Each structure stands twice: as C-alpha cells, then as structure tokens.
C-alpha cells in the first residue's frame, strides 16, 4: 500500500477504535476497507452495519466513493431506501483485493460522489468522507 | 558579511525542510564568472563545519554575473562539485553556466529555413532537447511529426495501447495493416478479430517510425506502459518538456505534480465535442491547449482534476461496470484530426519559443480554447493558490522540492 493509503487506514482504525477494521490491499497500492459494527438504528431496522469502501492508489486526491453497507438494510417505516441507495451489489468486487484477504459479500451501494474539492481547503480524507456518508445515510 | 548565527539558523531551516543551503553573491563581468581566491578560501574554512550542522543536506555557494553562474557545492558525504550549468525558467528557458555555452557540431543544412528564425544556437538547443509525449493517439502522433521535423533530438514516447482501425483517420503514419483493419471486423470470426486486435501495432512504434522518417539521428525511447508505472514516471524527470496528450485525470495529476516538483514545463492538449444530454444536439466543439508551468497555477488549483473521475479511473473495469447507473452508458467521444491539429500546433509552438528563448517576456500564460464553429479563441488565466498541495510553496506543496518532496502520485512502487 502507498504511504498515503496506509495513513488513511491508520486514521480510520484510530477513529473506529474497538470496532473490527478489515483491510484487503489491491495490486496498485490501494486497499478495500470494511469497518464492522458501525451503529445504525432509527430510521433503519438494523442496530448496526458494516461499511466498506475502496481507497484507491489515487488517495488522497481521489474522492472515496461509493460506499457499501449490509445487503439487508431496511427502514423501520417500511418505505423504500430511496435515491442513491441501491441493493444487489457486492463488496469488494471479485478480483480487486489481492489473494483472499477480504472475501466478497452481498451489499447495498451508497452513491455519494464529489467531483470538486473546495479551493483553499484541505482534502477530505477517506475517514471524513465515510463519516459524511454515514451522517447522510442516517438523515434519510 | 553574514553573521555566524544568521547562517546557522538558515542551515537549520534547510535541514528541517530537506533543502540545500546556497549562499549567493554577484561578481562583475557579463558572460563569464568564477569565484575569487578569497571566496574559495572562505568556503574551505567554513563549509566543513556547516556540513556538520546541515546533517544530510548539501551546502554551497553560487556566484552570478548577468549571463553566467558558477557554483561550489559540498555534498553531505564530503565530496565537492562544481556547477556545470543552471536553467532560468519562466516564459522562456535560459541556460547559463560559468561561461557562455558553445554549440559545437554542424547544423544540418536542411534546417536552413528555420535556422533563419532560431539561429544555429536555437537549432542546437532543439537537437539537445528531450521531450516526452504521453499518449500517441490523435494529438500525440501529430506532436511526434511536428517535433521531429523541427529537429528535436530525443524522444520519450509513452503509450500502452495498440492502434485500432478507428484511430487511423487521426494517427499520422498509421496504416491499415498496422491496425489489422480487415480482420477486426465482421464477417471474420470473433477469435480472429481478437487475434488481429492483439497483434496490431503499438502506437509508440508507429510514432517512432514517423520520427525516424523525419530524423535519422533522433534517439527514441518507446515505453509501452502506463505513465503511472513508477519506472515510467521516473523517466519523465530527465525531460526538458512534457506533452500530455492522453486525457485521463490520473495522468493530469501526475504530470501536474512533476511540473511543480521538478520544474519541468508541460502542456496539456485535447479537443472535446459536447452534446446536449437529452436532444443529442452538439452544443460545443473546442480544442484546448493548457500550459502547465511552475510559474502559473496548476491543474489542481484550477479544478481541472475531477476527484470522482480519479476514483473511477483507479478502480477496476469490473467495479466501474457494477457501479454504473443504467442511464450512464459509455459514450464514444467524437475526435477529428484537424481539431487536434490546432491544439498540437499551438503546444509545439509554445515549446519551440520557450526552449529557444524567443518567447516574449509578456507572453500570456493563459489556457487557450479554440472554437472552430465560432472561429474564436478565448483565453482563461489560471488561478493559483499558494497553499495548494501541488503548486504551493512550503513543505505542504511540491514547488521546487525535487527528490526531497512528496511521493509522486503513481502506482505503488513495489516488487
Ligand atoms: Zn566573490
Ligand atoms: Zn495548484
């Protein structure tokens, strides 16, 4: 993994201390990461979920997207999950992670993409992006 | 006289930021310069102690005259080197050294008509120049033709791809045979089509042939690999100029970083046809030439590197397929040789006038956008933010940091 990807993962492990953080390196210096047991609850029927994402070798420049969560995510109010939340995916995609460090699992995809960066501001790290996506998910 | 405390503080700053410490002064004269015996005596007295303080970074001195520079530089391992030459960058390049550079060797009389513009010295500069062309498709192949005809001496050609039939109308020197055109289409069976595509000529080989036709003497390095391969990216550090003719966000990010970290100018060239999403109607046709130079803002500052696209490019094809929305199909972009030619010619001219020192002091650094439908050219001045992670100054940025700077945004250097 590149030093930047390693730093990003260290920051994630630091933040989610106590949770299980799984890491599967890809062949170009990036890695797929899964944090298990992130708290959910209302508006969702499940108390927690794993969240996964691919930090590519283009870290810290690339926007980390999309994110993936448990495949059986559902709302307490039985409504549809809504825009930018799509079932029927897998994470990681087969062939991305080198070896079998991180087997693929069924997932729901969260598509939150940021094209631009704010001028004159520090780059959003994979951790900050992930927290932003989680906040967004909980606000649906 | 510099006080000992002042010097020590500066050296400590250099040590923290991994910079060389250079003390600079002037002498009389114009086209040649050297240190005085007193200068040398003071270096020999002082520099061994300064090297101890510097712990791992070089210390030394430069002495300037208006058109000359000499240097006495002490390296961390104790060896002492003389400066051979230096480059002054900006709107145009000036090379200076302890004496005026002499251009030995004869100029090919075939260059007569352009020597009348550049002079023998200018023509010799081109012969000594090393250029990299990243992407040898429509834009890159034109650049190979232009630059080799101009007499550029050294080429580094980077492109992992093989030619296809649909490239042929834009790629100089490409033949039907190179593209195996007949065999890549129906009614040939799929397996024959696949073999044909997999044995078609590499784009860098076609470009090398174009260059060879123009110049017997040019040296040509062909790299059939991704520019993000760390070994390939490293080759760029030996260039005088880089032509970015492969339009991916990752290549933009890398070339942009090298420009500012290693002070090697580049230019990004591309043309684009924009359609209205719903009606399919063409809403814009333009060719863009964007100089990327250490003196003006960078592609990152100017929002020309899309973070989401960077992520998509760094993912596998399978990931991209799986994530794509139903309405987002892969669109094959239009591309036309004459549109590419406008941008490629402008880029080659920018290089030419920069290298030969003929560019005007007031030369614009703006991005140029040519619109052939309106027959108009628009200029867009790049913005710069000094705290940019790429072109910014200080340890956070890359500007002029060289090997001591941040890691280049390539694939992982590994086994
Ligand atoms: Zn002196
Ligand atoms: Zn910048």
Coordinates of C-alpha atoms and ligand atoms in Angstrom, one line a residue:
Chain A
X1 CA 0.0 0.0 0.0
X2 CA 1.1 3.6 -0.6
X3 CA 2.1 5.6 2.5
X4 CA -1.0 7.8 1.9
X5 CA -3.3 4.8 1.8
X6 CA -1.6 3.5 5.0
X7 CA -2.1 6.8 6.7
X8 CA -5.7 6.9 5.7
X9 CA -6.3 3.4 7.1
X10 CA -4.5 4.3 10.3
X11 CA -6.8 7.3 10.8
X12 CA -9.8 5.1 10.2
X13 CA -8.6 2.5 12.7
X14 CA -7.9 5.2 15.2
X15 CA -11.4 6.7 14.8
X16 CA -13.2 3.4 15.0
X17 CA -11.2 2.0 17.9
X18 CA -12.9 -1.0 19.4
X19 CA -14.5 -2.0 16.0
X20 CA -13.2 -4.6 13.6
X21 CA -11.4 -3.0 10.7
X22 CA -10.7 -5.4 7.8
X23 CA -8.2 -4.4 5.1
X24 CA -7.5 -6.0 1.7
X25 CA -4.8 -4.5 -0.4
X26 CA -5.3 -4.1 -4.2
X27 CA -2.5 -4.5 -6.7
X28 CA -1.8 -0.8 -7.4
X29 CA -1.2 0.3 -3.8
X30 CA -4.8 0.9 -2.7
X31 CA -7.0 -1.2 -0.4
X32 CA -10.5 -2.2 0.2
X33 CA -11.6 -1.5 3.8
X34 CA -14.5 -2.7 5.9
X35 CA -15.4 -1.4 9.3
X36 CA -17.7 -3.8 11.1
X37 CA -20.4 -3.0 13.7
X38 CA -21.0 0.7 12.9
X39 CA -24.1 1.8 14.8
X40 CA -27.3 2.5 12.9
X41 CA -30.8 2.2 14.4
X42 CA -33.7 4.6 13.5
X43 CA -34.7 5.2 10.7
X44 CA -33.3 1.7 10.0
X45 CA -34.5 -1.6 11.3
X46 CA -30.9 -2.9 11.9
X47 CA -29.0 -1.7 15.0
X48 CA -25.7 -1.8 13.1
X49 CA -24.0 -2.5 9.8
X50 CA -20.6 -2.9 8.3
X51 CA -19.4 -0.2 5.9
X52 CA -17.0 -0.8 3.1
X53 CA -15.1 1.3 0.5
X54 CA -12.2 1.2 -1.9
X55 CA -9.4 3.6 -1.0
X56 CA -7.5 3.6 -4.4
X57 CA -3.9 4.3 -5.0
X58 CA -5.1 7.8 -6.0
X59 CA -5.6 8.6 -2.3
X60 CA -5.6 11.4 -1.0
X61 CA -6.6 13.0 -4.3
X62 CA -9.5 10.8 -5.3
X63 CA -12.9 11.0 -3.8
X64 CA -13.7 7.8 -2.0
X65 CA -16.9 6.5 -3.4
X66 CA -19.2 4.5 -3.5
X67 CA -19.7 3.1 0.0
X68 CA -21.3 -0.3 0.7
X69 CA -23.3 -1.5 3.7
X70 CA -25.2 -4.7 4.7
X71 CA -27.3 -6.1 2.0
X72 CA -30.5 -6.5 4.1
X73 CA -30.7 -2.8 5.2
X74 CA -34.3 -1.8 5.6
X75 CA -36.3 1.1 7.0
X76 CA -38.5 0.8 10.2
X77 CA -41.2 2.7 8.3
X78 CA -41.1 0.1 5.5
X79 CA -40.5 2.8 2.9
X80 CA -38.1 2.3 0.0
X81 CA -34.5 3.1 0.8
X82 CA -34.6 5.9 -1.7
X83 CA -32.3 7.7 -4.0
X84 CA -28.6 6.8 -4.3
X85 CA -29.1 3.7 -2.2
X86 CA -29.2 0.6 -4.4
X87 CA -29.4 -3.1 -3.5
X88 CA -27.9 -6.0 -5.4
X89 CA -24.2 -5.2 -5.2
X90 CA -21.1 -7.0 -3.9
X91 CA -18.2 -5.6 -1.9
X92 CA -15.4 -5.9 -2.7
X93 CA -15.8 -6.7 -6.3
X94 CA -14.2 -10.0 -7.1
X95 CA -10.6 -9.6 -8.3
X96 CA -9.9 -6.2 -6.7
X97 CA -8.3 -7.5 -3.5
X98 CA -5.1 -9.5 -4.0
X99 CA -5.4 -13.0 -2.6
X100 CA -8.4 -13.9 -0.4
X101 CA -7.8 -11.5 2.4
X102 CA -11.3 -9.9 2.1
X103 CA -14.0 -12.2 0.6
X104 CA -16.7 -10.6 -1.4
X105 CA -20.1 -10.1 0.4
X106 CA -23.5 -9.1 -0.8
X107 CA -24.1 -5.4 -0.2
X108 CA -26.2 -2.2 -0.7
X109 CA -24.4 0.6 -2.6
X110 CA -24.4 4.2 -1.4
X111 CA -23.5 6.5 -4.2
X112 CA -22.3 9.9 -2.9
X113 CA -19.8 11.3 -5.2
X114 CA -17.9 14.6 -5.0
X115 CA -16.4 15.9 -8.2
X116 CA -14.8 19.0 -6.9
X117 CA -12.7 19.9 -4.0
X118 CA -13.2 23.1 -2.1
X119 CA -10.5 25.6 -3.2
X120 CA -8.0 26.5 -0.4
X121 CA -9.1 23.8 1.9
X122 CA -7.5 20.6 3.0
X123 CA -8.6 17.4 1.2
X124 CA -11.3 15.4 2.7
X125 CA -9.7 12.2 4.0
X126 CA -11.3 8.7 3.4
X127 CA -12.4 8.8 7.1
X128 CA -14.1 12.2 6.9
X129 CA -15.8 11.2 3.7
X130 CA -17.1 8.0 5.3
X131 CA -18.4 9.9 8.4
X132 CA -20.2 12.2 6.0
X133 CA -21.8 9.3 4.1
X134 CA -22.9 7.8 7.4
X135 CA -24.4 11.1 8.5
X136 CA -26.2 11.3 5.2
X137 CA -27.5 7.7 5.5
X138 CA -28.9 8.4 9.0
X139 CA -30.6 11.6 7.7
X140 CA -32.7 9.8 5.0
Chain B
X1 CA 29.4 39.8 5.9
X2 CA 26.9 37.2 7.0
X3 CA 26.9 36.6 10.8
X4 CA 27.5 33.1 12.0
X5 CA 24.2 33.0 13.9
X6 CA 22.3 34.0 10.8
X7 CA 23.9 31.3 8.7
X8 CA 23.3 28.6 11.4
X9 CA 19.6 29.5 11.6
X10 CA 19.2 29.3 7.8
X11 CA 21.0 25.9 7.7
X12 CA 18.8 24.6 10.4
X13 CA 15.8 25.7 8.4
X14 CA 17.2 23.9 5.4
X15 CA 17.9 20.8 7.4
X16 CA 14.3 20.7 8.6
X17 CA 12.8 21.1 5.2
X18 CA 15.4 19.0 3.4
X19 CA 16.6 21.9 1.2
X20 CA 20.2 22.7 0.1
X21 CA 21.8 25.7 1.7
X22 CA 23.2 28.0 -1.0
X23 CA 24.9 31.4 -0.3
X24 CA 24.6 33.7 -3.4
X25 CA 26.5 36.8 -4.4
X26 CA 27.4 38.7 -7.6
X27 CA 30.6 39.5 -9.4
X28 CA 31.4 41.8 -12.3
X29 CA 31.6 40.6 -15.9
X30 CA 28.7 39.6 -18.2
X31 CA 29.1 36.2 -19.9
X32 CA 31.6 34.5 -17.6
X33 CA 32.1 34.3 -13.8
X34 CA 34.2 32.5 -11.2
X35 CA 34.8 32.5 -7.5
X36 CA 37.7 34.6 -6.3
X37 CA 40.6 33.0 -4.3
X38 CA 39.1 34.7 -1.2
X39 CA 35.8 33.1 -1.9
X40 CA 37.4 29.7 -2.1
X41 CA 39.4 30.2 1.0
X42 CA 36.3 31.1 3.0
X43 CA 34.4 28.0 1.6
X44 CA 37.3 25.8 2.7
X45 CA 37.4 27.4 6.1
X46 CA 33.7 27.4 6.7
X47 CA 31.9 24.6 4.8
X48 CA 33.2 21.5 6.6
X49 CA 31.6 22.9 9.8
X50 CA 28.4 23.9 8.0
X51 CA 28.1 20.4 6.6
X52 CA 28.2 19.1 10.2
X53 CA 25.3 21.4 11.1
X54 CA 23.4 20.6 7.9
X55 CA 23.4 16.9 8.7
X56 CA 22.4 15.4 5.3
X57 CA 21.7 18.4 3.1
X58 CA 24.2 20.0 0.7
X59 CA 25.8 23.4 1.4
X60 CA 27.5 25.6 -1.0
X61 CA 27.7 28.9 -2.9
X62 CA 26.7 30.4 -6.2
X63 CA 28.2 33.4 -7.8
X64 CA 26.3 35.2 -10.6
X65 CA 27.1 37.6 -13.4
X66 CA 24.3 38.9 -15.6
X67 CA 24.6 35.9 -18.0
X68 CA 26.7 33.4 -16.1
X69 CA 26.7 31.4 -12.9
X70 CA 29.3 29.3 -11.1
X71 CA 28.8 27.1 -8.1
X72 CA 30.9 25.4 -5.4
X73 CA 28.7 22.8 -3.8
X74 CA 29.6 20.5 -0.9
X75 CA 27.7 17.3 -0.6
X76 CA 26.8 15.5 2.6
X77 CA 29.3 12.8 2.0
X78 CA 32.1 15.4 1.8
X79 CA 32.6 15.4 -2.0
X80 CA 32.7 18.8 -3.6
X81 CA 31.2 19.5 -7.0
X82 CA 31.3 22.4 -9.4
X83 CA 28.1 23.6 -11.0
X84 CA 28.1 22.7 -14.7
X85 CA 25.1 24.8 -15.7
X86 CA 21.8 26.1 -14.5
X87 CA 18.4 26.9 -16.0
X88 CA 16.4 30.0 -15.6
X89 CA 12.8 29.2 -16.2
X90 CA 9.8 31.4 -16.8
X91 CA 8.2 32.5 -20.1
X92 CA 11.4 31.2 -21.8
X93 CA 14.3 29.0 -20.8
X94 CA 17.8 30.3 -20.4
X95 CA 20.7 28.0 -19.7
X96 CA 23.7 29.6 -18.1
X97 CA 27.0 28.3 -16.8
X98 CA 30.4 29.6 -15.8
X99 CA 31.0 30.7 -19.4
X100 CA 28.7 31.1 -22.5
X101 CA 27.6 27.7 -23.8
X102 CA 29.2 26.8 -27.1
X103 CA 27.3 24.8 -29.7
X104 CA 29.8 22.6 -31.3
X105 CA 29.0 20.5 -34.2
X106 CA 27.5 21.4 -37.5
X107 CA 23.8 22.1 -38.2
X108 CA 22.2 20.0 -41.0
X109 CA 21.8 22.4 -44.0
X110 CA 18.2 21.1 -44.5
X111 CA 17.3 23.2 -41.4
X112 CA 18.3 26.4 -43.3
X113 CA 14.9 28.0 -43.4
X114 CA 14.2 27.6 -39.7
X115 CA 17.7 28.4 -38.6
X116 CA 16.9 31.8 -40.1
X117 CA 14.4 32.1 -37.2
X118 CA 16.1 30.3 -34.3
X119 CA 19.8 30.7 -35.3
X120 CA 22.4 27.9 -35.0
X121 CA 22.2 28.1 -31.3
X122 CA 18.4 27.6 -31.3
X123 CA 18.6 24.7 -33.7
X124 CA 21.3 23.1 -31.4
X125 CA 19.1 23.6 -28.4
X126 CA 16.4 21.6 -30.2
X127 CA 18.8 18.9 -31.1
X128 CA 19.9 18.6 -27.5
X129 CA 16.3 18.7 -26.1
X130 CA 14.5 15.7 -24.6
X131 CA 10.7 15.7 -24.9
X132 CA 8.2 13.2 -23.6
X133 CA 4.9 12.6 -25.4
X134 CA 2.4 10.9 -23.2
X135 CA -0.3 9.4 -25.4
X136 CA 0.5 8.7 -29.1
X137 CA -3.1 8.8 -30.4
X138 CA -4.5 11.7 -32.4
X139 CA -2.8 14.5 -30.6
X140 CA 0.4 12.8 -29.7
X141 CA 1.1 11.5 -33.2
X142 CA 0.9 15.0 -34.6
X143 CA 3.3 16.2 -32.0
X144 CA 5.7 13.4 -32.9
X145 CA 5.6 14.6 -36.5
X146 CA 5.9 18.3 -35.7
X147 CA 8.7 17.9 -33.1
X148 CA 10.8 15.5 -35.2
X149 CA 10.6 17.7 -38.2
X150 CA 11.7 20.7 -36.1
X151 CA 14.8 18.8 -35.2
X152 CA 14.2 17.8 -31.6
X153 CA 16.9 15.3 -30.7
X154 CA 15.5 13.0 -28.0
X155 CA 12.0 11.5 -27.6
X156 CA 10.4 9.5 -24.8
X157 CA 7.2 8.0 -26.1
X158 CA 4.7 6.6 -23.6
X159 CA 1.5 4.7 -24.5
X160 CA 0.5 1.2 -23.6
X161 CA -2.1 0.9 -26.4
X162 CA -2.2 -0.8 -29.8
X163 CA -3.7 1.0 -32.8
X164 CA -7.3 0.4 -33.9
X165 CA -8.9 0.9 -37.2
X166 CA -11.0 3.8 -35.9
X167 CA -7.7 5.6 -34.8
X168 CA -6.3 5.6 -38.3
X169 CA -8.0 8.7 -39.6
X170 CA -6.2 10.7 -36.9
X171 CA -2.9 9.0 -36.3
X172 CA 0.0 10.1 -38.5
X173 CA 1.8 7.2 -40.1
X174 CA -0.8 4.5 -39.2
X175 CA -1.6 2.0 -42.0
X176 CA -4.5 -0.4 -42.4
X177 CA -2.0 -3.2 -41.9
X178 CA -0.9 -1.7 -38.5
X179 CA -4.5 -1.8 -37.4
X180 CA -5.2 -5.2 -39.0
X181 CA -8.4 -3.4 -40.1
X182 CA -9.8 -6.2 -42.3
X183 CA -9.6 -8.9 -39.7
X184 CA -11.1 -6.9 -36.8
X185 CA -14.5 -6.7 -38.4
X186 CA -17.3 -9.0 -39.5
X187 CA -17.6 -11.4 -41.1
X188 CA -14.3 -12.7 -39.6
X189 CA -15.0 -14.9 -36.6
X190 CA -14.6 -13.3 -33.2
X191 CA -11.4 -15.3 -32.3
X192 CA -9.7 -14.0 -35.5
X193 CA -10.9 -10.5 -34.7
X194 CA -9.4 -10.8 -31.2
X195 CA -6.1 -12.1 -32.5
X196 CA -6.0 -9.2 -35.0
X197 CA -6.6 -6.6 -32.3
X198 CA -3.9 -8.3 -30.1
X199 CA -1.3 -8.2 -32.8
X200 CA -2.0 -4.7 -34.1
X201 CA 1.0 -2.3 -33.9
X202 CA 1.7 -0.4 -30.8
X203 CA 1.0 3.4 -31.1
X204 CA 4.6 4.2 -29.9
X205 CA 6.0 2.0 -32.6
X206 CA 4.1 3.9 -35.3
X207 CA 5.2 7.2 -33.8
X208 CA 8.8 6.0 -33.7
X209 CA 8.6 5.3 -37.4
X210 CA 7.2 8.8 -38.1
X211 CA 10.0 10.3 -36.1
X212 CA 12.6 8.1 -37.9
X213 CA 11.3 9.2 -41.2
X214 CA 11.9 12.9 -40.3
X215 CA 15.2 12.4 -38.5
X216 CA 18.0 9.9 -38.8
X217 CA 19.7 11.0 -35.6
X218 CA 16.9 11.4 -33.1
X219 CA 17.0 9.0 -30.1
X220 CA 13.7 7.4 -29.4
X221 CA 12.7 5.6 -26.2
X222 CA 9.5 3.6 -26.5
X223 CA 7.6 2.8 -23.3
X224 CA 4.7 0.5 -23.9
X225 CA 3.4 1.1 -20.4
X226 CA 1.1 3.2 -18.3
X227 CA 2.6 6.6 -17.4
X228 CA 1.6 5.8 -13.8
X229 CA 4.1 3.0 -13.6
X230 CA 6.7 4.4 -11.3
X231 CA 9.6 3.3 -13.6
X232 CA 7.9 5.2 -16.5
X233 CA 7.2 8.3 -14.4
X234 CA 10.8 8.4 -13.4
X235 CA 11.9 8.7 -17.0
X236 CA 9.9 11.9 -17.2
X237 CA 12.3 13.6 -14.8
X238 CA 15.0 13.6 -17.5
X239 CA 12.9 15.6 -19.9
X240 CA 13.0 19.3 -20.8
X241 CA 9.4 19.4 -21.7
X242 CA 6.3 17.1 -21.4
X243 CA 3.4 16.9 -23.8
X244 CA 0.3 15.5 -22.2
X245 CA -1.8 14.1 -25.0
X246 CA -3.6 11.3 -23.0
X247 CA -6.5 12.7 -21.3
X248 CA -7.0 10.9 -18.0
X249 CA -7.3 12.6 -14.6
X250 CA -4.6 10.4 -13.3
X251 CA -2.1 11.4 -16.0
X252 CA -3.1 15.1 -15.4
X253 CA -2.4 14.7 -11.6
X254 CA 1.0 13.1 -12.2
X255 CA 2.3 15.5 -14.9
X256 CA 1.0 18.4 -12.9
X257 CA 3.0 17.2 -9.8
X258 CA 6.2 16.7 -11.8
X259 CA 5.9 20.2 -13.4
X260 CA 5.9 21.8 -10.0
X261 CA 8.2 19.5 -8.0
X262 CA 10.9 19.2 -10.7
X263 CA 10.3 22.5 -12.6
X264 CA 9.8 20.8 -15.9
X265 CA 7.2 22.6 -18.0
X266 CA 4.3 20.7 -19.7
X267 CA 1.3 21.3 -21.8
X268 CA -2.0 19.5 -21.9
X269 CA -3.7 19.3 -25.2
X270 CA -7.1 17.9 -26.0
X271 CA -10.2 18.5 -28.0
X272 CA -13.8 18.0 -27.0
X273 CA -17.2 17.8 -28.5
X274 CA -20.1 18.4 -26.1
X275 CA -23.6 17.1 -26.7
X276 CA -26.8 18.1 -25.1
X277 CA -27.7 15.1 -22.9
X278 CA -31.4 14.9 -23.9
X279 CA -31.6 16.2 -27.5
X280 CA -28.2 14.8 -28.6
X281 CA -27.5 18.1 -30.3
X282 CA -23.9 19.3 -30.5
X283 CA -23.6 22.3 -28.1
X284 CA -19.8 22.9 -28.2
X285 CA -16.7 22.0 -30.2
X286 CA -13.4 23.1 -28.9
X287 CA -9.7 22.4 -28.7
X288 CA -7.8 23.3 -25.6
X289 CA -4.1 24.0 -25.0
X290 CA -3.2 24.4 -21.4
X291 CA 0.4 25.3 -20.5
X292 CA 1.3 23.8 -17.1
X293 CA 4.4 25.7 -15.9
X294 CA 5.9 26.3 -12.5
X295 CA 5.3 30.0 -12.7
X296 CA 1.5 29.9 -13.0
X297 CA -1.3 28.0 -11.2
X298 CA -1.8 24.3 -11.6
X299 CA -4.5 22.0 -12.9
X300 CA -5.4 21.1 -9.4
X301 CA -5.9 24.7 -8.3
X302 CA -8.0 25.3 -11.4
X303 CA -10.4 22.5 -10.6
X304 CA -9.3 20.6 -13.7
X305 CA -8.8 17.4 -11.9
X306 CA -12.1 15.7 -11.0
X307 CA -11.9 13.8 -7.8
X308 CA -14.7 11.4 -8.6
X309 CA -13.2 10.6 -12.0
X310 CA -9.8 10.0 -10.4
X311 CA -11.5 7.4 -8.2
X312 CA -13.3 5.7 -11.2
X313 CA -10.0 5.5 -13.2
X314 CA -8.2 3.9 -10.3
X315 CA -10.9 1.2 -9.9
X316 CA -11.1 -2.0 -11.9
X317 CA -13.3 -2.3 -15.0
X318 CA -15.5 -4.7 -13.1
X319 CA -16.0 -2.2 -10.3
X320 CA -16.9 0.6 -12.8
X321 CA -19.4 -1.7 -14.6
X322 CA -21.0 -2.7 -11.3
X323 CA -21.4 0.9 -10.1
X324 CA -22.6 2.5 -13.3
X325 CA -26.1 3.7 -13.3
X326 CA -28.4 2.4 -16.0
X327 CA -28.7 5.8 -17.8
X328 CA -24.9 6.3 -17.9
X329 CA -23.6 4.5 -20.8
X330 CA -20.1 4.6 -22.1
X331 CA -20.1 7.2 -24.9
X332 CA -17.5 7.1 -27.6
X333 CA -16.4 10.7 -28.0
X334 CA -16.0 12.2 -31.4
X335 CA -12.5 13.0 -32.5
X336 CA -11.2 14.7 -35.6
X337 CA -7.6 15.2 -36.8
X338 CA -8.0 18.9 -37.7
X339 CA -9.3 19.8 -34.3
X340 CA -6.4 18.0 -32.7
X341 CA -4.0 19.8 -35.1
X342 CA -4.9 23.2 -33.8
X343 CA -4.0 22.3 -30.2
X344 CA -1.0 20.3 -31.1
X345 CA 0.5 23.0 -33.3
X346 CA -0.1 25.6 -30.5
X347 CA 1.6 23.3 -28.0
X348 CA 4.6 22.7 -30.3
X349 CA 5.0 26.5 -30.9
X350 CA 4.9 27.1 -27.1
X351 CA 7.6 24.6 -26.6
X352 CA 9.7 26.0 -29.5
X353 CA 9.6 29.6 -28.4
X354 CA 10.2 28.6 -24.7
X355 CA 13.2 26.4 -25.5
X356 CA 14.9 28.7 -28.0
X357 CA 14.5 31.7 -25.7
X358 CA 12.5 33.5 -28.3
X359 CA 9.2 33.8 -26.3
X360 CA 8.2 37.3 -25.5
X361 CA 8.6 38.5 -21.8
X362 CA 4.9 39.4 -22.0
X363 CA 3.9 36.0 -23.4
X364 CA 0.5 35.0 -22.0
X365 CA 0.3 32.1 -19.7
X366 CA -3.4 31.6 -20.3
X367 CA -5.1 28.4 -21.3
X368 CA -6.3 28.8 -24.9
X369 CA -9.6 27.5 -26.1
X370 CA -10.2 27.4 -29.9
X371 CA -13.8 27.2 -31.1
X372 CA -13.8 26.3 -34.8
X373 CA -17.5 26.8 -35.2
X374 CA -17.5 30.3 -33.9
X375 CA -14.0 30.9 -35.3
X376 CA -13.0 32.3 -32.0
X377 CA -10.2 31.9 -29.4
X378 CA -10.8 32.5 -25.7
X379 CA -8.2 32.9 -23.0
X380 CA -8.6 31.8 -19.5
X381 CA -6.0 32.9 -16.9
X382 CA -5.1 30.1 -14.5
X383 CA -5.6 30.9 -10.8
X384 CA -3.0 30.0 -8.2
X385 CA -3.4 29.4 -4.5
X386 CA -0.1 29.4 -2.7
X387 CA -1.2 26.8 -0.2
X388 CA -2.1 24.3 -2.9
X389 CA -0.9 20.8 -2.1
X390 CA 0.6 20.7 -5.6
X391 CA 1.9 24.0 -6.9
X392 CA 2.1 25.6 -3.4
X393 CA 5.2 26.7 -1.6
X394 CA 6.5 25.3 1.7
X395 CA 6.6 21.6 2.8
X396 CA 2.9 21.2 2.2
X397 CA 3.3 21.9 -1.5
X398 CA 5.5 20.4 -4.1
X399 CA 7.0 23.5 -5.7
X400 CA 10.7 23.0 -6.4
X401 CA 11.0 20.2 -3.8
X402 CA 12.6 17.7 -6.2
X403 CA 13.5 14.3 -4.8
X404 CA 13.1 15.6 -1.2
X405 CA 9.4 16.4 -2.0
X406 CA 6.3 14.3 -1.6
X407 CA 5.9 11.0 -3.3
X408 CA 4.7 11.3 -6.9
X409 CA 1.1 10.1 -7.5
X410 CA 2.0 7.0 -9.4
X411 CA 1.1 3.3 -8.8
X412 CA 2.7 1.8 -5.8
X413 CA 6.4 1.3 -6.1
X414 CA 6.9 -2.3 -5.3
X415 CA 8.2 -5.6 -6.3
Ligands
LIG1 ZN1 33.0 36.6 -4.6
LIG2 ZN1 -2.0 24.4 -7.5

